[in-house]
Structures are given as C-alpha cells and as structure tokens.
Amino acid sequence: MKKTFLKIAIGIGSIFALLVIILAVHIYLVTPEPEKNPTRGWQLSRIDINEELPLSDNHVKEINNSFKSVEGVERVVINKEHGTVVFAYFPKEFSAMSIYNNFSTKTGLNTALFTPSKEQLAASCPVIDKNSISYKMGSFFQNIFQN
C-alpha cells in the first residue's frame, strides 16, 4: 500500500515538475529581446474630440497632420465615429499633457485629454488575474529571463 502511494506521489510530482520546466522554456522562447521590441516602454493616451460626430474626413486629415508634427508621438489611431484619438509616446522623454497641449494649440479643436477614474484604473486589464498561480509563475520566470 505504501509503495503504491509512493509511486503515485512520485509520478504526480514528476509530471508537475515537467510541466513547470515546459512553462519556463516556453516563456523563455517567447520573451523578446529588448532591441527586437521597439514598442517597449511606449505608453498610450487618449484625446477626446468634442466636435460633431462622426468626425469629417477633413478633421481626420487635420488631426493626422497635426500629430505628425508633434514631437514625441510614435503612433496615432483615430476613431472617427467616437471622436477619440489614441497616441503612443515614450513617457521618459515626453508627457501626455505636453503632447496634448502642443496638439490642441495646433488644431484649435475642442478637445480633452482622457483621464481614467479610480474605478477604471482598478478594473484595468480584466484579462489577467494577478492573484492567480499561473500569473505568478509566469511573471516569476519572465523576470528571471529578462534580467
């Protein structure tokens, strides 16, 4: 009886150890090198445009041209139907407020920089449960391989 229990315990322990090793190897293989990931460190911010919706094509062109000349903006995505502009920038070099001020003075549009509420910040990234064991194990191995 004890030998059977011991064999089962060793088998389950071996399977668990094998799965942990497979997870570690997988995370190592999919973690990109810093120089291969140029978007690393980007931050996204949103500007709400308080004009008549949907935005006209002229407004979209004006917004695109304005953002092309704003220093620090890496990418811009405009949603005509909702009147939102999402832009990417490096927060170590520029602030969202400085980019917003530069943009709003160039366009003259009625705009507002979106600031999430405390509830929205608390509910951010609903896909990942940071208290789960799989998240903790994954972030542990990811931190090991990034350093």
PDB file of C-alpha atoms in Angstrom:
ATOM      1  CA  MET A   1       0.000   0.000   0.000  1.00  0.00           C
ATOM      2  CA  LYS A   2       2.754   2.443   0.954  1.00  0.00           C
ATOM      3  CA  LYS A   3       4.761   1.548  -2.146  1.00  0.00           C
ATOM      4  CA  THR A   4       1.766   2.207  -4.406  1.00  0.00           C
ATOM      5  CA  PHE A   5       1.109   5.548  -2.731  1.00  0.00           C
ATOM      6  CA  LEU A   6       4.791   6.468  -3.033  1.00  0.00           C
ATOM      7  CA  LYS A   7       4.810   5.581  -6.750  1.00  0.00           C
ATOM      8  CA  ILE A   8       1.707   7.707  -7.356  1.00  0.00           C
ATOM      9  CA  ALA A   9       3.181  10.654  -5.422  1.00  0.00           C
ATOM     10  CA  ILE A  10       6.468  10.435  -7.334  1.00  0.00           C
ATOM     11  CA  GLY A  11       4.564  10.215 -10.628  1.00  0.00           C
ATOM     12  CA  ILE A  12       2.424  13.277  -9.852  1.00  0.00           C
ATOM     13  CA  GLY A  13       5.475  15.195  -8.620  1.00  0.00           C
ATOM     14  CA  SER A  14       7.398  14.305 -11.779  1.00  0.00           C
ATOM     15  CA  ILE A  15       4.540  15.396 -14.027  1.00  0.00           C
ATOM     16  CA  PHE A  16       4.230  18.693 -12.138  1.00  0.00           C
ATOM     17  CA  ALA A  17       7.989  19.320 -12.366  1.00  0.00           C
ATOM     18  CA  LEU A  18       7.922  18.534 -16.095  1.00  0.00           C
ATOM     19  CA  LEU A  19       5.041  20.977 -16.633  1.00  0.00           C
ATOM     20  CA  VAL A  20       6.901  23.719 -14.739  1.00  0.00           C
ATOM     21  CA  ILE A  21      10.001  23.128 -16.876  1.00  0.00           C
ATOM     22  CA  ILE A  22       7.910  23.248 -20.069  1.00  0.00           C
ATOM     23  CA  LEU A  23       6.327  26.523 -18.910  1.00  0.00           C
ATOM     24  CA  ALA A  24       9.743  28.023 -18.143  1.00  0.00           C
ATOM     25  CA  VAL A  25      11.124  27.017 -21.553  1.00  0.00           C
ATOM     26  CA  HIS A  26       8.035  28.383 -23.306  1.00  0.00           C
ATOM     27  CA  ILE A  27       8.290  31.748 -21.534  1.00  0.00           C
ATOM     28  CA  TYR A  28      11.990  31.913 -22.357  1.00  0.00           C
ATOM     29  CA  LEU A  29      11.317  31.238 -26.044  1.00  0.00           C
ATOM     30  CA  VAL A  30       8.515  33.803 -26.431  1.00  0.00           C
ATOM     31  CA  THR A  31      10.122  36.618 -24.409  1.00  0.00           C
ATOM     32  CA  PRO A  32      11.508  39.075 -26.976  1.00  0.00           C
ATOM     33  CA  GLU A  33      14.915  40.660 -26.761  1.00  0.00           C
ATOM     34  CA  PRO A  34      14.747  44.356 -25.764  1.00  0.00           C
ATOM     35  CA  GLU A  35      16.215  45.557 -29.061  1.00  0.00           C
ATOM     36  CA  LYS A  36      13.760  43.420 -31.026  1.00  0.00           C
ATOM     37  CA  ASN A  37      10.791  45.121 -29.368  1.00  0.00           C
ATOM     38  CA  PRO A  38      10.833  48.808 -30.364  1.00  0.00           C
ATOM     39  CA  THR A  39       7.438  49.481 -28.781  1.00  0.00           C
ATOM     40  CA  ARG A  40       8.662  48.506 -25.327  1.00  0.00           C
ATOM     41  CA  GLY A  41       8.165  51.382 -22.950  1.00  0.00           C
ATOM     42  CA  TRP A  42       5.517  53.103 -25.041  1.00  0.00           C
ATOM     43  CA  GLN A  43       2.544  54.490 -23.219  1.00  0.00           C
ATOM     44  CA  LEU A  44      -0.864  55.122 -24.733  1.00  0.00           C
ATOM     45  CA  SER A  45      -3.023  58.162 -24.064  1.00  0.00           C
ATOM     46  CA  ARG A  46      -6.372  59.207 -25.399  1.00  0.00           C
ATOM     47  CA  ILE A  47      -7.742  62.551 -26.501  1.00  0.00           C
ATOM     48  CA  ASP A  48     -11.497  63.010 -26.761  1.00  0.00           C
ATOM     49  CA  ILE A  49     -12.574  65.389 -29.505  1.00  0.00           C
ATOM     50  CA  ASN A  50     -15.746  67.240 -28.588  1.00  0.00           C
ATOM     51  CA  GLU A  51     -16.887  68.115 -32.087  1.00  0.00           C
ATOM     52  CA  GLU A  52     -19.836  66.951 -34.162  1.00  0.00           C
ATOM     53  CA  LEU A  53     -19.636  63.169 -34.591  1.00  0.00           C
ATOM     54  CA  PRO A  54     -18.728  61.310 -36.672  1.00  0.00           C
ATOM     55  CA  LEU A  55     -15.651  63.349 -37.484  1.00  0.00           C
ATOM     56  CA  SER A  56     -15.384  64.507 -41.058  1.00  0.00           C
ATOM     57  CA  ASP A  57     -12.562  63.364 -43.305  1.00  0.00           C
ATOM     58  CA  ASN A  58     -11.180  66.911 -43.157  1.00  0.00           C
ATOM     59  CA  HIS A  59     -10.997  66.714 -39.358  1.00  0.00           C
ATOM     60  CA  VAL A  60      -9.238  63.347 -39.572  1.00  0.00           C
ATOM     61  CA  LYS A  61      -6.677  64.712 -42.037  1.00  0.00           C
ATOM     62  CA  GLU A  62      -6.135  67.790 -39.876  1.00  0.00           C
ATOM     63  CA  ILE A  63      -5.631  65.628 -36.775  1.00  0.00           C
ATOM     64  CA  ASN A  64      -3.220  63.298 -38.593  1.00  0.00           C
ATOM     65  CA  ASN A  65      -1.194  66.207 -39.956  1.00  0.00           C
ATOM     66  CA  SER A  66      -1.110  67.874 -36.546  1.00  0.00           C
ATOM     67  CA  PHE A  67       0.158  64.743 -34.826  1.00  0.00           C
ATOM     68  CA  LYS A  68       2.826  64.188 -37.476  1.00  0.00           C
ATOM     69  CA  SER A  69       4.382  67.499 -36.471  1.00  0.00           C
ATOM     70  CA  VAL A  70       4.107  66.939 -32.690  1.00  0.00           C
ATOM     71  CA  GLU A  71       7.436  65.842 -31.236  1.00  0.00           C
ATOM     72  CA  GLY A  72       7.342  62.644 -29.216  1.00  0.00           C
ATOM     73  CA  VAL A  73       4.357  60.944 -30.846  1.00  0.00           C
ATOM     74  CA  GLU A  74       5.201  57.494 -32.200  1.00  0.00           C
ATOM     75  CA  ARG A  75       1.812  56.233 -33.476  1.00  0.00           C
ATOM     76  CA  VAL A  76      -1.684  57.684 -33.830  1.00  0.00           C
ATOM     77  CA  VAL A  77      -5.033  55.909 -34.205  1.00  0.00           C
ATOM     78  CA  ILE A  78      -8.191  57.948 -34.841  1.00  0.00           C
ATOM     79  CA  ASN A  79     -11.735  56.688 -34.299  1.00  0.00           C
ATOM     80  CA  LYS A  80     -14.000  58.896 -36.417  1.00  0.00           C
ATOM     81  CA  GLU A  81     -17.265  57.535 -35.015  1.00  0.00           C
ATOM     82  CA  HIS A  82     -16.417  58.070 -31.345  1.00  0.00           C
ATOM     83  CA  GLY A  83     -14.200  61.126 -31.769  1.00  0.00           C
ATOM     84  CA  THR A  84     -11.193  59.665 -29.999  1.00  0.00           C
ATOM     85  CA  VAL A  85      -7.503  59.828 -30.795  1.00  0.00           C
ATOM     86  CA  VAL A  86      -5.130  57.320 -29.200  1.00  0.00           C
ATOM     87  CA  PHE A  87      -1.434  58.081 -29.438  1.00  0.00           C
ATOM     88  CA  ALA A  88       1.722  56.286 -28.335  1.00  0.00           C
ATOM     89  CA  TYR A  89       4.741  58.041 -26.841  1.00  0.00           C
ATOM     90  CA  PHE A  90       7.752  57.399 -24.605  1.00  0.00           C
ATOM     91  CA  PRO A  91       6.839  58.672 -21.109  1.00  0.00           C
ATOM     92  CA  LYS A  92      10.513  59.008 -20.108  1.00  0.00           C
ATOM     93  CA  GLU A  93      11.002  61.665 -22.789  1.00  0.00           C
ATOM     94  CA  PHE A  94       7.574  63.311 -23.096  1.00  0.00           C
ATOM     95  CA  SER A  95       4.405  63.711 -21.082  1.00  0.00           C
ATOM     96  CA  ALA A  96       0.882  63.177 -22.341  1.00  0.00           C
ATOM     97  CA  MET A  97      -0.034  66.677 -21.174  1.00  0.00           C
ATOM     98  CA  SER A  98       2.752  68.350 -23.174  1.00  0.00           C
ATOM     99  CA  ILE A  99       1.801  66.400 -26.300  1.00  0.00           C
ATOM    100  CA  TYR A 100      -1.872  67.240 -25.735  1.00  0.00           C
ATOM    101  CA  ASN A 101      -1.124  70.955 -25.252  1.00  0.00           C
ATOM    102  CA  ASN A 102       1.014  71.016 -28.389  1.00  0.00           C
ATOM    103  CA  PHE A 103      -1.710  69.221 -30.369  1.00  0.00           C
ATOM    104  CA  SER A 104      -4.604  71.341 -29.104  1.00  0.00           C
ATOM    105  CA  THR A 105      -2.843  74.629 -29.895  1.00  0.00           C
ATOM    106  CA  LYS A 106      -2.101  73.436 -33.443  1.00  0.00           C
ATOM    107  CA  THR A 107      -5.637  72.273 -34.240  1.00  0.00           C
ATOM    108  CA  GLY A 108      -7.878  74.623 -32.299  1.00  0.00           C
ATOM    109  CA  LEU A 109     -10.404  71.793 -31.895  1.00  0.00           C
ATOM    110  CA  ASN A 110     -12.482  71.407 -28.737  1.00  0.00           C
ATOM    111  CA  THR A 111     -10.569  68.547 -27.100  1.00  0.00           C
ATOM    112  CA  ALA A 112      -9.954  66.970 -23.706  1.00  0.00           C
ATOM    113  CA  LEU A 113      -7.195  64.647 -22.530  1.00  0.00           C
ATOM    114  CA  PHE A 114      -8.833  61.484 -21.199  1.00  0.00           C
ATOM    115  CA  THR A 115      -8.032  60.728 -17.571  1.00  0.00           C
ATOM    116  CA  PRO A 116      -9.371  57.408 -16.241  1.00  0.00           C
ATOM    117  CA  SER A 117     -11.258  57.378 -12.959  1.00  0.00           C
ATOM    118  CA  LYS A 118     -10.053  55.409  -9.943  1.00  0.00           C
ATOM    119  CA  GLU A 119     -12.639  52.715 -10.684  1.00  0.00           C
ATOM    120  CA  GLN A 120     -11.413  52.384 -14.267  1.00  0.00           C
ATOM    121  CA  LEU A 121      -7.805  52.136 -13.108  1.00  0.00           C
ATOM    122  CA  ALA A 122      -8.709  49.467 -10.557  1.00  0.00           C
ATOM    123  CA  ALA A 123     -10.519  47.438 -13.214  1.00  0.00           C
ATOM    124  CA  SER A 124      -7.785  47.750 -15.838  1.00  0.00           C
ATOM    125  CA  CYS A 125      -6.571  44.667 -17.662  1.00  0.00           C
ATOM    126  CA  PRO A 126      -9.512  42.418 -16.756  1.00  0.00           C
ATOM    127  CA  VAL A 127      -7.974  39.525 -18.687  1.00  0.00           C
ATOM    128  CA  ILE A 128      -5.203  38.874 -16.189  1.00  0.00           C
ATOM    129  CA  ASP A 129      -5.931  37.854 -12.633  1.00  0.00           C
ATOM    130  CA  LYS A 130      -2.741  38.936 -10.890  1.00  0.00           C
ATOM    131  CA  ASN A 131      -3.548  36.752  -7.892  1.00  0.00           C
ATOM    132  CA  SER A 132      -3.662  33.529  -9.920  1.00  0.00           C
ATOM    133  CA  ILE A 133      -0.924  30.943  -9.575  1.00  0.00           C
ATOM    134  CA  SER A 134      -0.340  30.802 -13.333  1.00  0.00           C
ATOM    135  CA  TYR A 135       0.210  34.590 -13.490  1.00  0.00           C
ATOM    136  CA  LYS A 136       2.622  34.496 -10.547  1.00  0.00           C
ATOM    137  CA  MET A 137       4.592  31.581 -12.007  1.00  0.00           C
ATOM    138  CA  GLY A 138       4.672  33.169 -15.459  1.00  0.00           C
ATOM    139  CA  SER A 139       5.837  36.549 -14.182  1.00  0.00           C
ATOM    140  CA  PHE A 140       8.445  34.837 -11.986  1.00  0.00           C
ATOM    141  CA  PHE A 141      10.009  33.035 -14.952  1.00  0.00           C
ATOM    142  CA  GLN A 142       9.653  36.075 -17.203  1.00  0.00           C
ATOM    143  CA  ASN A 143      11.531  38.222 -14.683  1.00  0.00           C
ATOM    144  CA  ILE A 144      14.273  35.604 -14.434  1.00  0.00           C
ATOM    145  CA  PHE A 145      14.820  35.509 -18.201  1.00  0.00           C
ATOM    146  CA  GLN A 146      14.605  39.286 -18.706  1.00  0.00           C
ATOM    147  CA  ASN A 147      17.364  40.047 -16.208  1.00  0.00           C
TER     148      ASN A 147
END
